[in-house]
XYZ file of C-alpha atoms in Angstrom:
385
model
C 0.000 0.000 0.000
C 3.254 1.760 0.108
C 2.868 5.134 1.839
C -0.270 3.887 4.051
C -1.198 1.218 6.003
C -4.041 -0.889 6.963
C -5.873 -0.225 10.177
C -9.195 -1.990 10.554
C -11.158 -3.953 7.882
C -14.620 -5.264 8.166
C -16.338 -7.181 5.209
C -20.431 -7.678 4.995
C -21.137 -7.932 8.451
C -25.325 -6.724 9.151
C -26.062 -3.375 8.850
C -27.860 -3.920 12.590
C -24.159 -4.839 13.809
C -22.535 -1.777 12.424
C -21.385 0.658 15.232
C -19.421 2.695 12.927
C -19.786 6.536 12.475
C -20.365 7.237 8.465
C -22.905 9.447 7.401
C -25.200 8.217 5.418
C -27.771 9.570 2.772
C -29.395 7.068 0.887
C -33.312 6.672 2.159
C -32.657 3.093 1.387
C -31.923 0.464 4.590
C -28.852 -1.409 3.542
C -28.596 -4.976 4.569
C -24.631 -5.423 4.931
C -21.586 -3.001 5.305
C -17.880 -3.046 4.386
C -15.596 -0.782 5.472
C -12.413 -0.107 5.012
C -9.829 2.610 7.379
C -6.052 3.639 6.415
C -3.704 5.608 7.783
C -0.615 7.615 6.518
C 2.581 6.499 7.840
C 3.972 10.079 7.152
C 1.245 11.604 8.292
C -0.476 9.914 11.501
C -3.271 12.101 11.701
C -4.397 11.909 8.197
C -6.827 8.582 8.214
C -9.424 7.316 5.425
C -12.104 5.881 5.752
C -14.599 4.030 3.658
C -17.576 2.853 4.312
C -19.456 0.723 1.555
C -23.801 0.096 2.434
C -25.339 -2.608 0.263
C -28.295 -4.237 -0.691
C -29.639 -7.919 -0.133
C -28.259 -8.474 -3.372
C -25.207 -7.345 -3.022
C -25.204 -4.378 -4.682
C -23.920 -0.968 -3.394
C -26.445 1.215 -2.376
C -24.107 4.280 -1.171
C -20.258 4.696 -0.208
C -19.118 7.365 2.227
C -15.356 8.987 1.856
C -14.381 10.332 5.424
C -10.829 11.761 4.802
C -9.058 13.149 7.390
C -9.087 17.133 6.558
C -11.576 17.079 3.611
C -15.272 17.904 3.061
C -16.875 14.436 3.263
C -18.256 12.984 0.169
C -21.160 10.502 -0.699
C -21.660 8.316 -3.488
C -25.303 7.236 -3.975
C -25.976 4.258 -6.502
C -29.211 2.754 -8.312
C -30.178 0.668 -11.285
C -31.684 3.292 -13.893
C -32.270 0.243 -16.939
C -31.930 -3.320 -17.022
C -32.882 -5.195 -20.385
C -32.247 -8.208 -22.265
C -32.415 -8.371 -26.007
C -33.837 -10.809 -28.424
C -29.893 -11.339 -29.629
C -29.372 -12.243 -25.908
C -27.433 -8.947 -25.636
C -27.975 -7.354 -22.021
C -28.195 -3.517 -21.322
C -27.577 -2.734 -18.341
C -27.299 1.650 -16.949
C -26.121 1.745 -13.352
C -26.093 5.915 -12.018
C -23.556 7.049 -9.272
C -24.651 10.663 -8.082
C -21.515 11.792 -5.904
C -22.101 14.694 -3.382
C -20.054 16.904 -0.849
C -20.645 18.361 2.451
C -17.989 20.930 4.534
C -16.928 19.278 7.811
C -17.995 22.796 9.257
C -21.912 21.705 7.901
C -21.731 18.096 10.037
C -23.150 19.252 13.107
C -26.200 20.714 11.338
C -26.521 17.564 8.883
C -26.896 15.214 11.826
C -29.490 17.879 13.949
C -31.552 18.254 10.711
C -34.711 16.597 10.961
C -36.289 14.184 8.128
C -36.747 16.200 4.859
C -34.352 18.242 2.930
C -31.740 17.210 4.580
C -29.794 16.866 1.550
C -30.225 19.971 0.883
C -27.233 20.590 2.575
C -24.969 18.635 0.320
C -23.466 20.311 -2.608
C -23.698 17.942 -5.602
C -20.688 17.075 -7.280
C -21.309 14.796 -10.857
C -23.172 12.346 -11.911
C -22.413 9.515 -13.813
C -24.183 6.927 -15.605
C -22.625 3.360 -16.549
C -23.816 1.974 -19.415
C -22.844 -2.171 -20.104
C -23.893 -3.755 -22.942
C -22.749 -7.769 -22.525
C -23.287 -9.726 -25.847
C -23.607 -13.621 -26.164
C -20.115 -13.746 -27.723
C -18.337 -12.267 -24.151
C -17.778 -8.818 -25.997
C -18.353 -5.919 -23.565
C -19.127 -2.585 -24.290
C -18.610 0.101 -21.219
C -20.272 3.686 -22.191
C -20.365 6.464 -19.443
C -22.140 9.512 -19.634
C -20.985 11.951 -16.687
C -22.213 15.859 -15.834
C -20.338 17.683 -13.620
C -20.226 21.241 -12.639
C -23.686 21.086 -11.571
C -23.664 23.060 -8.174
C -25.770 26.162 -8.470
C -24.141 28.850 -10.154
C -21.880 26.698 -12.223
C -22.175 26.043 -16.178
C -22.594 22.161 -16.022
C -20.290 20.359 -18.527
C -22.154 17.151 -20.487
C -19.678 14.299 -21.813
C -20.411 11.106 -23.362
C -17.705 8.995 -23.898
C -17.798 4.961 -25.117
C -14.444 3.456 -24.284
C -12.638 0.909 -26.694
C -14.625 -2.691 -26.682
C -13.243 -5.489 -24.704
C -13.365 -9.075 -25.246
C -12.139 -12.189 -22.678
C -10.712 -8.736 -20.845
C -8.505 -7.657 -23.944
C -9.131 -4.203 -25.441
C -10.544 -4.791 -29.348
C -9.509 -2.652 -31.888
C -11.983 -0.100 -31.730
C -11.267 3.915 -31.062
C -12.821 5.502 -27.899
C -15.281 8.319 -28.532
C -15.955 11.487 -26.755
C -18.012 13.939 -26.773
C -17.852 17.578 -24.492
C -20.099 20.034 -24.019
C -21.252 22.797 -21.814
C -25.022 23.513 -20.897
C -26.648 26.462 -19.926
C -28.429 25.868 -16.505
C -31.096 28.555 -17.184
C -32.471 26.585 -20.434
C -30.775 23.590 -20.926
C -29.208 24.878 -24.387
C -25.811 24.083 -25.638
C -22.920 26.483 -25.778
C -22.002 25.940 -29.546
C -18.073 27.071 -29.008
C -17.761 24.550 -26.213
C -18.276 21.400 -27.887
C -15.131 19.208 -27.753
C -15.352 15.718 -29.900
C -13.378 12.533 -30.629
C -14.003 9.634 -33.603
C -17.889 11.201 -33.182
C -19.680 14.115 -35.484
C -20.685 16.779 -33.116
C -25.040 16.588 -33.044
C -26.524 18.580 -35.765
C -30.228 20.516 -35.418
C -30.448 18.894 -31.786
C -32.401 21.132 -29.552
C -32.937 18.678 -27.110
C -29.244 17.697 -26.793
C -28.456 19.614 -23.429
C -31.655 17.442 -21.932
C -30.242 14.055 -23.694
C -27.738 12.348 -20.968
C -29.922 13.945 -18.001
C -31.765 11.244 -15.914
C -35.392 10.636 -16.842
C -36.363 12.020 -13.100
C -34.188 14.996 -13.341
C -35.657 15.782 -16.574
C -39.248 16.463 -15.820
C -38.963 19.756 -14.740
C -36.517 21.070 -17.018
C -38.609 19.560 -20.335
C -41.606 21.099 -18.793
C -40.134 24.868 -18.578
C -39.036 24.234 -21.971
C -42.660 23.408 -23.392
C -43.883 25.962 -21.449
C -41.796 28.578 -22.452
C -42.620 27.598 -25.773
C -46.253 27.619 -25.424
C -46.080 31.003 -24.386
C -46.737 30.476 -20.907
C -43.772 31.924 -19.331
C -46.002 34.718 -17.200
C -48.966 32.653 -16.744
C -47.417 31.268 -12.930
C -47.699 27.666 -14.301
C -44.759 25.349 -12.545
C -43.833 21.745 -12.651
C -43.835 19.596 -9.501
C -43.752 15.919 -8.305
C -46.311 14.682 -5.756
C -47.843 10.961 -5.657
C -51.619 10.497 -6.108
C -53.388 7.191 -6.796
C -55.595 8.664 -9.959
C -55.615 5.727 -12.164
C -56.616 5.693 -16.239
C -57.710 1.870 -17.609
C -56.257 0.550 -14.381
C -52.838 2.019 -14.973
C -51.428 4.630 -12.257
C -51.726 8.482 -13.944
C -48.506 9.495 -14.988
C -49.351 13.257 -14.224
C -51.894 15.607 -14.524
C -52.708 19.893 -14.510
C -54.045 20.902 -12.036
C -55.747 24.538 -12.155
C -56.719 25.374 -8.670
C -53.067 25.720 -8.490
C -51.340 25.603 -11.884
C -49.259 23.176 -11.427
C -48.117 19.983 -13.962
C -48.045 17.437 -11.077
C -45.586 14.458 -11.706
C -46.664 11.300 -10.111
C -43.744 10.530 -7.946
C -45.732 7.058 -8.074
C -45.092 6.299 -12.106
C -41.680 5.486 -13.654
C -41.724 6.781 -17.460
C -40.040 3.700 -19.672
C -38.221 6.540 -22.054
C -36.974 10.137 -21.972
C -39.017 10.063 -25.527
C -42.241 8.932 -23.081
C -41.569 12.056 -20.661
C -41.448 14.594 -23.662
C -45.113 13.178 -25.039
C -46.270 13.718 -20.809
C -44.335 16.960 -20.674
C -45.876 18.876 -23.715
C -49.716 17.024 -23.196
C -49.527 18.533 -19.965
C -48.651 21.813 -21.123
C -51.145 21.569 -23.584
C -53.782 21.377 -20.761
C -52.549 24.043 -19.033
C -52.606 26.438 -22.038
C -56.781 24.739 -22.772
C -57.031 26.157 -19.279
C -55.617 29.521 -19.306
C -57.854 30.344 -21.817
C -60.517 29.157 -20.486
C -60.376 31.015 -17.625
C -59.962 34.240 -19.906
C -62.703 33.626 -21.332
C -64.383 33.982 -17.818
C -65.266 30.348 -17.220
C -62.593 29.377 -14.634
C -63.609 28.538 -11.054
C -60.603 27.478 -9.571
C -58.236 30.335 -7.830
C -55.353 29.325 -10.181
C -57.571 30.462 -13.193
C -59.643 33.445 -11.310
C -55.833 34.982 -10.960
C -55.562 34.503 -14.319
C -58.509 36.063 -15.124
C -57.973 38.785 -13.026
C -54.141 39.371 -13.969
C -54.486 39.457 -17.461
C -58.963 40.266 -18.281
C -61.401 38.815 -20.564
C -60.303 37.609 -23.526
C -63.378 38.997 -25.869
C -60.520 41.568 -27.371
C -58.568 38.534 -29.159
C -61.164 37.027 -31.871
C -58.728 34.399 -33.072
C -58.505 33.536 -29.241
C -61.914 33.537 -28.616
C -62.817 31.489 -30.743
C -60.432 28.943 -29.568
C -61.443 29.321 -25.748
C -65.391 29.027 -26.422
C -63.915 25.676 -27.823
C -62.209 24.853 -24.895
C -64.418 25.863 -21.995
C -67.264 23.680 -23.595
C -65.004 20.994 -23.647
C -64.262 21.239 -19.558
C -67.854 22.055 -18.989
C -68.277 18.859 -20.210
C -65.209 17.251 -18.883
C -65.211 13.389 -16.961
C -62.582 11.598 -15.400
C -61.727 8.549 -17.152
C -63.034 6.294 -14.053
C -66.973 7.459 -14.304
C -66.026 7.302 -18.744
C -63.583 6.288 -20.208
C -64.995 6.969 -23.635
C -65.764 10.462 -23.065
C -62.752 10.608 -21.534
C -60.705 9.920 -24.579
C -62.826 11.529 -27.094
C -62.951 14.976 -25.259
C -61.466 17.895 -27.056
C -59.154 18.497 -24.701
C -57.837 15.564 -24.282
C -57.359 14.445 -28.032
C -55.752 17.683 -28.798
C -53.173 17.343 -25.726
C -52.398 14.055 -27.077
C -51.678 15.371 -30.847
C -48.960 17.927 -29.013
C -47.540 15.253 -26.923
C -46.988 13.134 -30.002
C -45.750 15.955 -32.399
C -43.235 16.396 -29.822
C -42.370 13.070 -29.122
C -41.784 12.211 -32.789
C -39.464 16.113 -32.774
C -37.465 14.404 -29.940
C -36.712 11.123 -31.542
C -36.164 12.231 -35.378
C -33.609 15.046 -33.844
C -32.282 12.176 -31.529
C -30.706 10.497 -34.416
C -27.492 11.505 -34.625
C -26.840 11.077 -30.710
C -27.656 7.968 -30.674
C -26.194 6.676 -34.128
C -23.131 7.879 -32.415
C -23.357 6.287 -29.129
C -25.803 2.939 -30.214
C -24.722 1.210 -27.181
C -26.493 3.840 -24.950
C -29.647 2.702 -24.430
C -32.295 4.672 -26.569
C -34.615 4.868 -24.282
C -31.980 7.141 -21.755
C -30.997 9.179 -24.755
């Protein structure tokens, strides 16, 4: 170990036997613990620690870094896609999200009741491992990593797919890398900061600063987006996540508008398979909340999300074209049932068939400008790009 030395060890013992002192983050109750502490034989008051939580499985859950000196650090690991092909090729995206916390900020970490306690923590990167295992042994690592993502900073986006190895030799194949930097405010792409390798830098993406984010962390940046776009910027409609049990042909609700409040509610309950899937949710949603706005212009609203509206920006009778559009609208939601009392109605409402055109014109936009990405990276899985 040449410079340090070994001090204790301790491999899987119960997480209920564990007397140690790492900090943990994960909401998840591991079932065994390692952990590892070194010390410096020049330095004797410079020790490591690590301390590794798993699952029943197996599988690490979180690892704490406790250096001697330094702001502790937090790794916190989960399976993000898991799939087997048809060609008995298996996909499989593992994401690390590493985070950092001043020794100074312990204290108040560890008082902190349940809640945002993370909050606290300054986040560092994230990474994403992609494997793809075929039937013939070759392996194909991929990683897609941002960093730079603490408030204030530009984050930086890179995609890289390192050369192919087989029986553990390294094939013959070039590694490829992509850089880029992403503007927090928007999620668009800083066009002098792109930095490539054996790949052609995207062309006519304008989804690619929203491409390598996770599907979770994406739903409120996609939604700003289509709402910016639907010209909804000063109409106080946000994006949230919440869980309700609202269910549509027995299948949980994977989010709804809600207008006494305004807000595109994510159900924290419902896993989207695909980025593509979020960007048809995102944009229907939006779609609903535009159907809304005007109809509570058009002096039909009830709820006190659309009576500010009303009252912030008047009537609408001064906009024909508008007009016209809202009468549509508002005797469409005068009309309006939930898909539990009928489910026909439901589906053939205005509303509701017109959200779904948006949400599929978008879609298809996502995946046609998607192309190049992921022609460049095919052993990403599509559904993550």
């Amino acid at each position: 170990m040449g410079k340090y030395y070994l001090i204790s060890k301790i491999s899987s013992i119960p997480y209920g036997e564990y007397k140690g002192s790492a900090v943990r983050l994960s909401k998840q109750c591991p079932a065994k613990v390692d952990e590892v502490i070194v010390g410096c034989k020049e330095a004797p008051a410079q020790v490591k620690k690590i301390t590794t939580f798993r699952n029943k499985q197996g599988n690490i859950i979180e690892r704490a870094f406790d250096y001697s000196g330094e702001p502790l650090k937090n790794r916190l690991y989960s399976l993000v896609f898991d799939k087997i092909c048809k060609s008995s090729v298996a996909l499989r995206s593992s994401e690390v999200k590493e985070y950092s916390l001043p020794r100074k900020l312990l204290r108040k970490f560890l008082k902190r009741l349940k809640g945002k306690k993370i909050d606290l923590w300054t986040p560092v990167k994230i990474e994403t491992h992609h494997i793809k295992t075929a039937k013939t042994g070759e392996k194909i690592h991929s990683l897609t990593r941002i960093t730079d993502i603490a408030k204030g900073q530009v984050p930086i986006h890179t995609i890289i797919e390192f050369p192919h190895k087989k029986s553990g030799d390294v094939c013959l194949t070039p590694k490829k890398f992509l850089q880029f930097r992403v503007n927090p405010l928007d999620n668009s792409v800083f066009q002098d900061s792109f930095v490539a390798q054996n790949v052609k830098i995207p062309q006519n993406d304008s989804y690619l600063g929203f491409r390598i984010l996770g599907i979770e962390a994406s739903k409120v940046s996609l939604t700003k987006r289509f709402i910016n776009q639907r010209g909804l910027a000063d109409m106080n409609v946000k994006a949230g996540v919440c869980s309700y049990k609202e269910k549509k042909d027995g299948h949980t609700i994977s989010a709804r508008f809600a207008p006494w409040n305004g807000v595109i509610e994510y159900n924290k309950l419902f896993r989207h398979k695909s980025k593509a899937a979020l960007v048809d949710t995102a944009r229907h949603e939006v779609e609903h909340a535009w159907q809304y706005y005007l109809n509570a212009r058009n002096g039909c609203g009830v709820e006190p999300w659309e009576i500010s509206m009303y009252k912030k920006f008047g009537d609408i009778c001064k906009s024909p074209g508008l007009r016209a559009e809202a009468d549509k609208y508002s005797e469409a939601i005068s009309c309006y049932v939930s898909v539990d009392k009928d489910s026909e109605k439901y589906f053939n409402s205005l509303i509701e068939v017109l959200a779904r055109k948006a949400g599929i014109i978008a879609k298809t936009k996502y995946n046609i400008e998607g192309f190049g990405i992921r022609d460049s990276f095919p052993n990403i899985p599509r559904e993550l790009l």
